[in-house]
Short mmCIF file of C-alpha atoms (C1' of nucleotides) in Angstrom, two decimals:
data_model
loop_
_atom_site.label_atom_id
_atom_site.label_comp_id
_atom_site.label_asym_id
_atom_site.label_seq_id
_atom_site.Cartn_x
_atom_site.Cartn_y
_atom_site.Cartn_z
CA MET A 1 0.03 -0.01 -0.02
CA LEU A 2 2.39 2.67 1.19
CA ASN A 3 5.82 3.23 -0.37
CA LYS A 4 7.61 0.35 1.19
CA THR A 5 10.31 -0.04 -1.47
CA ARG A 6 9.57 -2.84 -3.82
CA GLY A 7 11.10 -6.26 -3.62
CA ARG A 8 11.94 -8.52 -0.72
CA PRO A 9 12.20 -6.80 2.64
CA ARG A 10 15.15 -6.84 4.98
CA GLY A 11 15.47 -9.56 7.56
CA ASN A 12 12.91 -12.34 7.49
CA PRO A 13 9.78 -10.82 8.96
CA ASP A 14 7.08 -13.43 9.49
CA THR A 15 4.57 -11.67 7.34
CA LYS A 16 2.29 -14.67 6.96
CA ALA A 17 1.78 -14.66 10.73
CA ARG A 18 0.97 -10.89 10.73
CA ILE A 19 -1.55 -11.47 7.92
CA THR A 20 -3.34 -14.40 9.63
CA ALA A 21 -3.48 -12.44 12.87
CA ALA A 22 -5.09 -9.48 11.12
CA ALA A 23 -7.39 -11.82 9.19
CA ARG A 24 -8.64 -13.55 12.37
CA GLU A 25 -9.46 -10.25 13.95
CA LEU A 26 -11.29 -8.84 10.93
CA PHE A 27 -13.11 -12.02 9.92
CA LEU A 28 -14.28 -12.21 13.48
CA LYS A 29 -15.45 -8.69 13.62
CA HIS A 30 -17.13 -8.33 10.22
CA GLY A 31 -17.67 -11.87 8.98
CA TYR A 32 -16.27 -13.40 5.77
CA PRO A 33 -18.07 -11.32 3.15
CA GLY A 34 -17.78 -8.15 5.21
CA THR A 35 -13.98 -8.38 5.27
CA THR A 36 -12.09 -7.25 2.23
CA VAL A 37 -8.68 -8.59 1.29
CA ARG A 38 -7.51 -5.00 1.04
CA ALA A 39 -8.59 -4.28 4.57
CA ILE A 40 -6.67 -7.27 5.89
CA ALA A 41 -3.69 -6.26 3.89
CA ALA A 42 -3.87 -2.73 5.25
CA ALA A 43 -4.18 -3.97 8.81
CA ALA A 44 -1.12 -6.13 8.29
CA GLY A 45 0.75 -3.25 6.68
CA VAL A 46 1.17 -5.05 3.40
CA ASP A 47 -0.07 -5.04 -0.17
CA ALA A 48 -3.27 -6.87 -1.05
CA ALA A 49 -1.59 -8.95 -3.66
CA LEU A 50 0.46 -10.62 -1.05
CA ILE A 51 -2.39 -12.58 0.39
CA SER A 52 -3.18 -14.10 -2.97
CA TYR A 53 0.51 -14.96 -3.25
CA HIS A 54 0.78 -16.57 0.18
CA PHE A 55 -2.60 -18.19 0.60
CA GLY A 56 -3.76 -18.63 -2.95
CA SER A 57 -7.09 -16.93 -2.37
CA LYS A 58 -9.22 -15.14 0.21
CA GLN A 59 -10.98 -18.46 0.91
CA GLY A 60 -7.58 -20.09 1.47
CA LEU A 61 -6.65 -17.38 3.96
CA PHE A 62 -9.99 -17.89 5.72
CA SER A 63 -9.59 -21.64 6.00
CA GLN A 64 -5.98 -21.36 7.18
CA SER A 65 -6.61 -18.56 9.60
CA LEU A 66 -9.03 -20.70 11.58
CA ASP A 67 -7.16 -23.96 11.71
CA LEU A 68 -10.23 -25.94 12.48
CA LEU A 69 -9.25 -28.65 14.87
CA CYS A 70 -12.85 -28.74 15.93
CA VAL A 71 -12.83 -32.30 14.68
CA ASP A 72 -10.26 -34.00 16.75
CA PRO A 73 -10.61 -37.78 16.69
CA THR A 74 -8.23 -38.27 19.71
CA ALA A 75 -10.63 -36.62 22.09
CA LEU A 76 -13.23 -39.07 20.91
CA ASP A 77 -11.03 -42.03 21.69
CA GLN A 78 -10.69 -40.83 25.24
CA ALA A 79 -14.41 -40.57 25.66
CA LEU A 80 -15.12 -43.98 24.20
CA ARG A 81 -12.85 -45.67 26.70
CA GLY A 82 -14.22 -46.46 30.09
CA ASP A 83 -17.39 -47.65 31.76
CA ARG A 84 -20.75 -47.35 30.14
CA ASP A 85 -22.25 -45.46 33.04
CA HIS A 86 -20.36 -42.24 32.59
CA LEU A 87 -20.13 -42.35 28.82
CA ALA A 88 -22.65 -39.49 28.50
CA ASP A 89 -20.61 -37.25 30.78
CA ARG A 90 -17.38 -38.04 28.99
CA LEU A 91 -18.92 -37.25 25.62
CA LEU A 92 -20.26 -33.97 26.86
CA ASP A 93 -16.96 -33.08 28.45
CA SER A 94 -15.10 -33.78 25.31
CA VAL A 95 -17.37 -31.48 23.35
CA THR A 96 -17.03 -28.62 25.80
CA GLY A 97 -13.36 -29.29 26.30
CA LEU A 98 -12.72 -29.09 22.59
CA TRP A 99 -14.97 -26.23 21.55
CA ASP A 100 -14.82 -23.99 24.60
CA ALA A 101 -11.09 -23.71 24.03
CA THR A 102 -11.35 -22.38 20.52
CA GLY A 103 -13.55 -19.57 21.77
CA PRO A 104 -16.71 -18.31 20.30
CA VAL A 105 -14.38 -16.76 17.84
CA GLN A 106 -13.92 -19.51 15.34
CA SER A 107 -17.13 -21.29 16.15
CA ARG A 108 -19.36 -18.50 14.82
CA MET A 109 -17.22 -18.23 11.72
CA ALA A 110 -17.23 -21.96 11.09
CA VAL A 111 -20.86 -21.93 10.14
CA GLN A 112 -20.04 -19.70 7.18
CA ASP A 113 -17.48 -22.07 5.83
CA ASP A 114 -18.90 -24.76 3.62
CA ASP A 115 -15.96 -27.09 3.97
CA THR A 116 -16.05 -26.91 7.78
CA MET A 117 -19.74 -27.78 7.80
CA ARG A 118 -19.23 -30.76 5.52
CA ALA A 119 -16.35 -31.93 7.69
CA LEU A 120 -18.50 -31.74 10.78
CA ARG A 121 -21.32 -33.56 9.05
CA ASP A 122 -19.04 -36.31 7.88
CA TYR A 123 -17.53 -36.59 11.32
CA LEU A 124 -20.85 -36.82 13.14
CA ASP A 125 -22.44 -39.27 10.75
CA GLY A 126 -19.51 -41.34 9.55
CA GLU A 127 -17.22 -41.41 12.54
CA LEU A 128 -18.80 -40.54 15.83
CA ARG A 129 -22.08 -42.34 15.22
CA LEU A 130 -20.39 -45.56 14.08
CA ARG A 131 -17.99 -45.63 17.00
CA ILE A 132 -20.74 -45.01 19.51
CA ALA A 133 -22.87 -47.79 17.98
CA GLU A 134 -19.91 -50.08 18.18
CA PHE A 135 -19.27 -49.14 21.81
CA LEU A 136 -22.89 -49.67 22.81
CA GLY A 137 -23.54 -52.95 21.10
CA GLY A 138 -26.78 -54.73 21.74
CA PRO A 139 -30.13 -54.27 20.00
CA ASP A 140 -30.89 -50.92 18.51
CA ALA A 141 -27.30 -49.85 18.94
CA THR A 142 -27.48 -47.88 15.66
CA ARG A 143 -30.65 -46.12 16.49
CA ARG A 144 -29.44 -45.13 19.93
CA ALA A 145 -26.12 -43.93 18.49
CA THR A 146 -28.07 -41.85 16.01
CA ALA A 147 -30.12 -40.31 18.85
CA ALA A 148 -26.90 -39.52 20.74
CA VAL A 149 -25.42 -37.79 17.75
CA GLY A 150 -28.58 -35.78 17.43
CA VAL A 151 -28.30 -34.60 21.04
CA LEU A 152 -24.60 -33.82 20.73
CA GLY A 153 -25.33 -31.96 17.49
CA GLY A 154 -27.86 -29.98 19.41
CA LEU A 155 -25.27 -29.03 21.98
CA ILE A 156 -22.77 -27.98 19.27
CA PHE A 157 -25.40 -25.98 17.41
CA THR A 158 -27.06 -24.19 20.28
CA ARG A 159 -23.85 -23.51 22.22
CA TYR A 160 -21.28 -22.78 19.51
CA LEU A 161 -22.54 -22.42 15.96
CA ASN A 162 -25.65 -20.39 16.61
CA PRO A 163 -25.31 -19.79 20.31
CA ILE A 164 -28.46 -19.12 22.25
CA ARG A 165 -27.90 -17.25 25.47
CA SER A 166 -29.31 -19.78 27.95
CA ILE A 167 -27.03 -22.52 26.63
CA GLY A 168 -24.05 -20.54 25.72
CA ALA A 169 -23.82 -19.16 29.23
CA LEU A 170 -23.64 -22.56 30.88
CA SER A 171 -20.47 -23.77 32.56
CA PRO A 172 -19.19 -27.14 31.43
CA VAL A 173 -20.57 -28.65 34.60
CA ASP A 174 -23.95 -27.18 33.89
CA VAL A 175 -23.77 -28.61 30.39
CA ARG A 176 -23.54 -32.01 31.99
CA ARG A 177 -26.51 -31.30 34.24
CA VAL A 178 -28.66 -29.97 31.44
CA PHE A 179 -27.78 -32.32 28.63
CA GLY A 180 -26.92 -35.36 30.78
CA PRO A 181 -30.45 -36.78 31.12
CA ALA A 182 -31.21 -36.40 27.44
CA LEU A 183 -28.02 -37.91 26.32
CA ARG A 184 -28.20 -40.86 28.71
CA ALA A 185 -31.71 -41.55 27.55
CA ALA A 186 -30.52 -41.34 23.95
CA LEU A 187 -27.80 -43.81 24.68
CA SER A 188 -29.97 -46.21 26.57
CA GLY A 189 -33.01 -45.83 24.35
CA ARG A 190 -35.39 -45.39 27.25
CA ALA A 191 -36.61 -42.58 29.46
CA ARG A 192 -38.94 -42.46 32.37
CA GLY A 193 -41.26 -39.59 31.81
CA MET B 1 -30.36 -7.49 -20.92
CA LEU B 2 -31.29 -8.02 -24.51
CA ASN B 3 -33.08 -5.31 -26.49
CA LYS B 4 -36.43 -5.41 -24.90
CA THR B 5 -37.50 -1.83 -25.63
CA ARG B 6 -37.02 0.45 -22.71
CA GLY B 7 -39.83 1.50 -20.34
CA ARG B 8 -42.73 -0.23 -18.77
CA PRO B 9 -43.74 -3.43 -20.59
CA ARG B 10 -47.25 -4.25 -21.93
CA GLY B 11 -49.75 -5.93 -19.74
CA ASN B 12 -48.77 -6.48 -16.18
CA PRO B 13 -46.40 -9.48 -16.18
CA ASP B 14 -45.58 -10.61 -12.74
CA THR B 15 -41.90 -10.10 -13.05
CA LYS B 16 -41.18 -10.18 -9.36
CA ALA B 17 -42.50 -13.68 -9.32
CA ARG B 18 -40.28 -14.73 -12.25
CA ILE B 19 -37.32 -13.23 -10.54
CA THR B 20 -37.89 -14.95 -7.16
CA ALA B 21 -38.40 -18.25 -8.99
CA ALA B 22 -35.12 -17.94 -10.81
CA ALA B 23 -33.44 -16.73 -7.63
CA ARG B 24 -34.65 -19.72 -5.61
CA GLU B 25 -33.34 -22.14 -8.19
CA LEU B 26 -29.96 -20.52 -8.56
CA PHE B 27 -29.38 -19.74 -4.86
CA LEU B 28 -30.24 -23.37 -4.19
CA LYS B 29 -27.84 -24.64 -6.81
CA HIS B 30 -24.83 -22.43 -6.28
CA GLY B 31 -25.31 -20.88 -2.84
CA TYR B 32 -25.57 -17.17 -2.01
CA PRO B 33 -22.09 -15.97 -2.99
CA GLY B 34 -21.93 -18.26 -5.98
CA THR B 35 -25.02 -16.70 -7.52
CA THR B 36 -24.63 -13.35 -9.27
CA VAL B 37 -27.39 -10.85 -9.60
CA ARG B 38 -26.76 -10.74 -13.34
CA ALA B 39 -27.25 -14.49 -13.60
CA ILE B 40 -30.59 -14.32 -11.83
CA ALA B 41 -31.60 -11.42 -14.04
CA ALA B 42 -30.60 -13.38 -17.19
CA ALA B 43 -32.52 -16.48 -16.01
CA ALA B 44 -35.57 -14.27 -15.49
CA GLY B 45 -35.08 -12.56 -18.82
CA VAL B 46 -34.72 -9.17 -17.25
CA ASP B 47 -32.03 -6.47 -16.62
CA ALA B 48 -29.92 -6.78 -13.52
CA ALA B 49 -30.88 -3.32 -12.32
CA LEU B 50 -34.43 -4.51 -11.83
CA ILE B 51 -33.66 -6.66 -8.85
CA SER B 52 -32.12 -3.75 -6.98
CA TYR B 53 -35.26 -1.83 -7.87
CA HIS B 54 -37.73 -4.47 -6.72
CA PHE B 55 -35.92 -5.96 -3.80
CA GLY B 56 -33.56 -3.20 -2.73
CA SER B 57 -30.48 -5.40 -2.77
CA LYS B 58 -29.25 -8.90 -3.46
CA GLN B 59 -29.62 -9.71 0.19
CA GLY B 60 -33.16 -8.45 0.07
CA LEU B 61 -33.97 -10.78 -2.78
CA PHE B 62 -32.38 -13.63 -0.92
CA SER B 63 -34.38 -13.02 2.21
CA GLN B 64 -37.62 -12.57 0.30
CA SER B 65 -37.10 -15.57 -1.98
CA LEU B 66 -37.06 -17.92 1.01
CA ASP B 67 -40.00 -16.58 2.91
CA LEU B 68 -39.00 -18.10 6.19
CA LEU B 69 -42.07 -19.44 7.84
CA CYS B 70 -39.69 -21.78 9.69
CA VAL B 71 -40.68 -19.88 12.73
CA ASP B 72 -44.36 -20.27 13.07
CA PRO B 73 -45.65 -19.65 16.52
CA THR B 74 -49.07 -21.14 15.88
CA ALA B 75 -47.67 -24.61 15.44
CA LEU B 76 -46.10 -24.15 18.85
CA ASP B 77 -49.42 -23.29 20.43
CA GLN B 78 -50.83 -26.57 19.18
CA ALA B 79 -47.94 -28.55 20.64
CA LEU B 80 -48.17 -26.86 24.03
CA ARG B 81 -51.81 -27.78 24.47
CA GLY B 82 -52.66 -31.25 25.69
CA ASP B 83 -51.44 -33.80 28.22
CA ARG B 84 -47.96 -33.80 29.58
CA ASP B 85 -47.31 -37.41 28.53
CA HIS B 86 -47.26 -36.86 24.83
CA LEU B 87 -45.70 -33.41 24.85
CA ALA B 88 -42.42 -34.76 23.44
CA ASP B 89 -44.11 -36.35 20.51
CA ARG B 90 -46.15 -33.29 19.75
CA LEU B 91 -43.08 -31.11 19.77
CA LEU B 92 -41.22 -33.46 17.49
CA ASP B 93 -44.17 -33.64 15.12
CA SER B 94 -44.45 -29.88 14.99
CA VAL B 95 -40.86 -29.61 14.01
CA THR B 96 -41.04 -32.23 11.31
CA GLY B 97 -44.41 -30.99 10.11
CA LEU B 98 -43.10 -27.52 9.76
CA TRP B 99 -39.64 -28.06 8.29
CA ASP B 100 -40.22 -31.14 6.17
CA ALA B 101 -42.76 -29.14 4.17
CA THR B 102 -40.38 -26.35 3.23
CA GLY B 103 -38.14 -28.95 1.64
CA PRO B 104 -34.42 -29.30 1.99
CA VAL B 105 -34.38 -26.35 -0.40
CA GLN B 106 -34.76 -23.42 1.92
CA SER B 107 -33.35 -25.22 4.91
CA ARG B 108 -29.88 -25.54 3.48
CA MET B 109 -29.95 -21.91 2.41
CA ALA B 110 -31.18 -20.68 5.71
CA VAL B 111 -27.90 -21.39 7.46
CA GLN B 112 -26.24 -18.83 5.19
CA ASP B 113 -28.60 -16.10 6.03
CA ASP B 114 -27.64 -14.14 9.13
CA ASP B 115 -31.09 -12.72 9.75
CA THR B 116 -32.66 -16.17 9.61
CA MET B 117 -30.22 -17.58 12.04
CA ARG B 118 -30.76 -14.76 14.47
CA ALA B 119 -34.54 -15.22 14.20
CA LEU B 120 -34.19 -18.91 14.91
CA ARG B 121 -32.01 -18.16 17.86
CA ASP B 122 -34.38 -15.61 19.32
CA TYR B 123 -37.30 -17.98 18.81
CA LEU B 124 -35.62 -20.97 20.48
CA ASP B 125 -34.28 -18.93 23.45
CA GLY B 126 -36.91 -16.28 23.96
CA GLU B 127 -40.08 -17.93 22.91
CA LEU B 128 -40.03 -21.72 22.81
CA ARG B 129 -37.86 -22.18 25.94
CA LEU B 130 -40.08 -19.81 27.99
CA ARG B 131 -43.28 -21.40 26.90
CA ILE B 132 -42.04 -24.89 27.62
CA ALA B 133 -40.85 -23.85 31.03
CA GLU B 134 -44.23 -22.29 31.77
CA PHE B 135 -46.03 -25.42 30.57
CA LEU B 136 -43.84 -27.71 32.64
CA GLY B 137 -43.87 -25.84 35.92
CA GLY B 138 -42.41 -27.40 38.99
CA PRO B 139 -38.78 -27.30 40.16
CA ASP B 140 -36.06 -27.00 37.57
CA ALA B 141 -38.68 -26.09 34.94
CA THR B 142 -36.19 -23.66 33.41
CA ARG B 143 -33.34 -26.11 33.25
CA ARG B 144 -35.55 -28.82 31.74
CA ALA B 145 -36.94 -26.43 29.16
CA THR B 146 -33.38 -25.46 28.26
CA ALA B 147 -32.49 -29.11 27.78
CA ALA B 148 -35.53 -29.65 25.60
CA VAL B 149 -34.56 -26.68 23.46
CA GLY B 150 -31.12 -28.16 23.12
CA VAL B 151 -32.53 -31.47 21.85
CA LEU B 152 -34.93 -29.76 19.46
CA GLY B 153 -32.12 -27.64 18.20
CA GLY B 154 -30.20 -30.80 17.58
CA LEU B 155 -33.00 -32.16 15.47
CA ILE B 156 -33.26 -28.99 13.50
CA PHE B 157 -29.52 -28.79 12.96
CA THR B 158 -28.76 -32.43 12.10
CA ARG B 159 -31.89 -32.96 9.96
CA TYR B 160 -32.33 -29.62 8.14
CA LEU B 161 -29.60 -27.01 8.51
CA ASN B 162 -26.58 -29.33 8.11
CA PRO B 163 -28.35 -32.59 7.39
CA ILE B 164 -26.42 -35.75 8.13
CA ARG B 165 -27.62 -38.73 6.29
CA SER B 166 -28.76 -40.98 9.06
CA ILE B 167 -31.06 -38.37 10.52
CA GLY B 168 -32.21 -36.63 7.31
CA ALA B 169 -33.38 -40.01 5.96
CA LEU B 170 -35.67 -40.78 8.91
CA SER B 171 -39.41 -40.66 8.45
CA PRO B 172 -41.34 -38.40 10.91
CA VAL B 173 -42.36 -41.51 12.80
CA ASP B 174 -38.76 -42.62 13.06
CA VAL B 175 -37.87 -39.10 14.33
CA ARG B 176 -40.20 -39.75 17.19
CA ARG B 177 -38.63 -43.12 17.90
CA VAL B 178 -35.10 -41.80 17.74
CA PHE B 179 -35.46 -38.43 19.53
CA GLY B 180 -38.39 -39.43 21.76
CA PRO B 181 -36.43 -40.88 24.63
CA ALA B 182 -33.96 -38.04 24.72
CA LEU B 183 -36.56 -35.34 24.55
CA ARG B 184 -38.73 -37.01 27.26
CA ALA B 185 -35.75 -37.29 29.48
CA ALA B 186 -34.90 -33.66 28.86
CA LEU B 187 -38.44 -32.61 29.77
CA SER B 188 -38.59 -34.70 32.90
CA GLY B 189 -34.99 -34.09 33.94
CA ARG B 190 -34.34 -37.68 34.64
CA ALA B 191 -33.24 -40.77 32.66
CA ARG B 192 -32.71 -44.36 33.63
CA GLY B 193 -29.43 -45.38 32.10
"C1'" DG C 1 -60.91 11.15 -22.83
"C1'" DA C 2 -56.73 14.47 -22.25
"C1'" DG C 3 -53.13 15.39 -18.92
"C1'" DT C 4 -50.47 14.27 -15.15
"C1'" DT C 5 -48.38 11.25 -11.93
"C1'" DT C 6 -46.67 6.83 -10.81
"C1'" DT C 7 -44.61 2.52 -11.86
"C1'" DA C 8 -41.77 -0.82 -14.43
"C1'" DT C 9 -38.20 -1.34 -17.28
"C1'" DT C 10 -33.44 -0.85 -20.01
"C1'" DC C 11 -29.01 1.25 -20.50
"C1'" DA C 12 -24.63 3.26 -19.22
"C1'" DA C 13 -21.67 4.13 -15.79
"C1'" DC C 14 -19.52 3.89 -11.17
"C1'" DA C 15 -16.92 2.10 -7.34
"C1'" DC C 16 -15.16 -1.70 -5.40
"C1'" DG C 17 -13.64 -6.57 -4.87
"C1'" DG C 18 -10.37 -10.44 -5.75
"C1'" DT C 19 -6.85 -11.82 -8.64
"C1'" DT C 20 -2.79 -11.64 -11.96
"C1'" DG C 21 1.62 -10.35 -14.31
"C1'" DA C 22 5.52 -7.59 -14.43
"C1'" DA C 23 9.11 -5.28 -11.97
"C1'" DT C 24 12.26 -5.26 -8.06
"C1'" DA C 25 15.03 -6.21 -4.11
"C1'" DG C 26 16.46 -9.06 -0.90
"C1'" DT C 27 18.08 -14.32 0.78
"C1'" DG C 28 20.47 -18.61 0.22
"C1'" DC C 29 23.31 -21.86 -2.27
"C1'" DT C 30 27.61 -23.11 -4.92
"C1'" DA D 1 30.66 -13.58 -7.16
"C1'" DG D 2 27.04 -15.33 -9.40
"C1'" DC D 3 22.69 -17.50 -9.81
"C1'" DA D 4 18.30 -19.33 -8.64
"C1'" DC D 5 14.61 -18.48 -5.69
"C1'" DT D 6 11.48 -15.91 -2.74
"C1'" DA D 7 9.00 -12.09 -0.89
"C1'" DT D 8 7.28 -7.93 -1.91
"C1'" DT D 9 4.95 -3.63 -4.42
"C1'" DC D 10 2.58 -1.68 -8.37
"C1'" DA D 11 -0.55 -1.31 -12.08
"C1'" DA D 12 -3.99 -3.23 -14.43
"C1'" DC D 13 -8.08 -6.51 -15.34
"C1'" DC D 14 -12.39 -8.32 -15.13
"C1'" DG D 15 -16.55 -9.32 -12.67
"C1'" DT D 16 -19.79 -7.62 -9.05
"C1'" DG D 17 -23.70 -5.02 -6.81
"C1'" DT D 18 -25.65 -0.73 -7.18
"C1'" DT D 19 -27.29 3.98 -8.97
"C1'" DG D 20 -29.10 7.73 -12.06
"C1'" DA D 21 -30.93 9.06 -16.27
"C1'" DA D 22 -33.98 7.89 -20.05
"C1'" DT D 23 -38.25 5.85 -21.55
"C1'" DA D 24 -42.62 3.79 -22.06
"C1'" DA D 25 -46.68 1.82 -20.30
"C1'" DA D 26 -50.25 1.94 -16.63
"C1'" DA D 27 -53.11 4.39 -13.18
"C1'" DC D 28 -55.22 8.16 -11.55
"C1'" DT D 29 -57.72 12.91 -11.90
"C1'" DC D 30 -60.96 16.09 -13.66
#
DNA sequence: GAGTTTTATTCAACACGGTTGAATAGTGCT
DNA sequence: AGCACTATTCAACCGTGTTGAATAAAACTC
């Protein structure tokens, strides 16, 4: 933008880092379409062409600036090991543990990214659901696993992706209290009303 | 676009309808950012400027082309009248009854629209949750209503907004079977595991 | 019905967005 | 030193949503 002599700069300043930092802040504040490449470049004190050069495209910068580890299979492995009685609590904890960390920052943005949503879908349906069914065993294991995925999807949706106040404000312990009964019933396939 | 003599056309062709029809189809096919105003105009056989004139903006056309009746308070009133035992089933039926009708068409698009998501949020948190709590009464009514909203949000999310196969493919009856136990447990606040 | 206002439409142009190609100045290897 | 490579700026391009003027039909008024 400003006359910063053409060509490679002195030293090896980590410009990519400065760009992603600025990108995170602006994407967060104004959303994906509301953030222009030129604005990011200006905030990072750099020319707009650089972000195409470094990240390929605006979409590329977006994807890379929120390195979505939302889908971390290792956390799942932890939850699916242990006794059946506390499975519900472990699942809930793994969700809050994973997503609370990333902050409402990336969560809200994730819903705008098509790839992220597909990844989440594939994970819930193709991975989590199958593993839970396998863990449960017994009759109706598939149906119960589907129900559990539905409940966990509800937690993810109402707490992170489109956070409603009464659920977003809960502490992780409260999440257990609120969602515990529903999730346990989903896993067992029965509820006393 | 093409030489269709300037000025008001003969008769009173319902151009707005042709535009919204074309818009629905294209938005559906390519998403909001992937659909250009000029493409919609071309598909409707009309100049691009017309859509700014009729709908104010591209966003306005988008909002109006999916007239979001997703949030219909009357369906809720029906569900909240009756005995406590079948409340869960009635709530589930009202969700499937309402959203299955609109087709996966508008549902998938809704998640891209900020206004729609806010409306849904406000409805779940400010309306549905309060009414359920009021209906339930007794201790912990608020917490149980919150849990119920979480479960219903899960159904909406995993079946309509970001539909995963195993839940999107269910019949309304199956939805009751799968989500029934979890929702009943949420409403009662207890589950036998 | 003639005259005026209002509405629906096209056209041309603007401002802005993301992206690209050329020019340039450093870094790193031999 | 020389050479390939990399990081950067600049100028330009093309596509986008939107706007203002021109125009023609409809709707209203007396």
